[in-house]
Amino acid sequence: MNVARTVLPAEALRAIGDLAAAEILLVASDFDGTMAQIVPVPADARPEPESVAALRDLAAQPHTDTAVISGRALDVLRELTGLYGTTNLVGSHGLEFESGLESTLSATDTERLAHINRAADLVANAHHGVEVERKPVSTAIHYRHATDSNIAAILTDIEAGPASIEGVHVTEGKKVVEVAAVHTGKGAALDQLRDRLGATVVVFLGDDVTDEDAFARLRGRDVGVKVGPGPTCATLRIADTAAVAQFLTALADARRVR
Ligand SMILES: [Mg+2]
């Protein structure tokens, strides 16, 4: 909200001008902390309406594709974004594509996921404020509601439990540890979309450590936009979800009149 009060840095405005001129443009964004403010209950997250409108606008423009790549399960992402059908939605850090390109779990992977879920439940049962979110190929262990004094013990138990299972891939986010039965990564998802859509230039926006995997794959005239504080390999930084809304809206406007 308060989009009008956010001022984009000059280098962001320059990047928007360059992106708008791309031959085939892919505009990809993370969801939580980028399109939607982080809220105490993940199910309550709602995207900035201007960001959703800008992605719809961009998706309707010629030679322009859009994507939302999130750690959320794909069905949740569909519901929360309302962008089903216009934007390429990719869930579970790149493992759930809408278009049938998603990985299917082998019997070994399925057993590993069941093992992860059992171990995650043990952590949740041992500590207050820990919630287990089961997803098709991974399990997210949220500790947003844990007291600060318990966090070290929770992380130790996650490390000794679900994260120690052979063959798992662990990603730490904001007050969440994601334990996947197979390798996950937003970077691979972004590469897959780039190839499939034939994009000549890609812009990716994200706020969390899991987004660095995607920033690291950017090249040439691509643009990475880090949202908020923290170390990053993205070339641009903007403040918050309101700035994202302004960035996407300005990009949609610039692309339309190019
Ligand atoms: Mg995020």
Coordinates of N, CA and C and ligand atoms in Angstrom, one line a residue, residues 30-34 36 38 174 186 206-208 210-211, ligand 1:
D30 N 9.2 -13.5 -6.8 CA 8.9 -14.3 -5.6 C 7.5 -13.8 -5.1
F31 N 6.9 -14.5 -4.2 CA 5.6 -14.1 -3.6 C 5.7 -13.4 -2.2
D32 N 6.0 -14.2 -1.2 CA 6.0 -13.7 0.2 C 7.2 -12.7 0.4
G33 N 6.9 -11.5 0.9 CA 7.9 -10.5 1.2 C 8.3 -9.7 -0.1
T34 N 7.7 -10.1 -1.2 CA 8.0 -9.4 -2.5 C 6.7 -8.9 -3.1
A36 N 3.7 -9.9 -1.6 CA 2.8 -9.8 -0.4 C 3.7 -9.5 0.9
I38 N 5.0 -9.9 4.6 CA 5.1 -11.1 5.5 C 4.1 -10.8 6.6
K174 N 13.0 -17.1 6.2 CA 12.7 -16.3 7.4 C 11.8 -17.0 8.3
K186 N 15.1 -22.2 -7.1 CA 14.4 -21.2 -7.9 C 15.2 -20.9 -9.2
G206 N 13.0 -10.6 -5.6 CA 12.8 -11.5 -4.5 C 13.5 -10.9 -3.2
D207 N 13.0 -11.4 -2.1 CA 13.5 -10.8 -0.8 C 14.3 -11.7 0.1
D208 N 14.3 -13.0 -0.2 CA 14.8 -13.9 0.8 C 16.1 -14.6 0.3
T210 N 16.5 -17.7 -0.3 CA 16.2 -18.7 -1.4 C 16.1 -18.1 -2.8
D211 N 16.0 -16.7 -2.8 CA 15.9 -16.0 -4.1 C 17.3 -15.8 -4.7
Ligands
MG1 MG 10.0 -14.2 -0.2

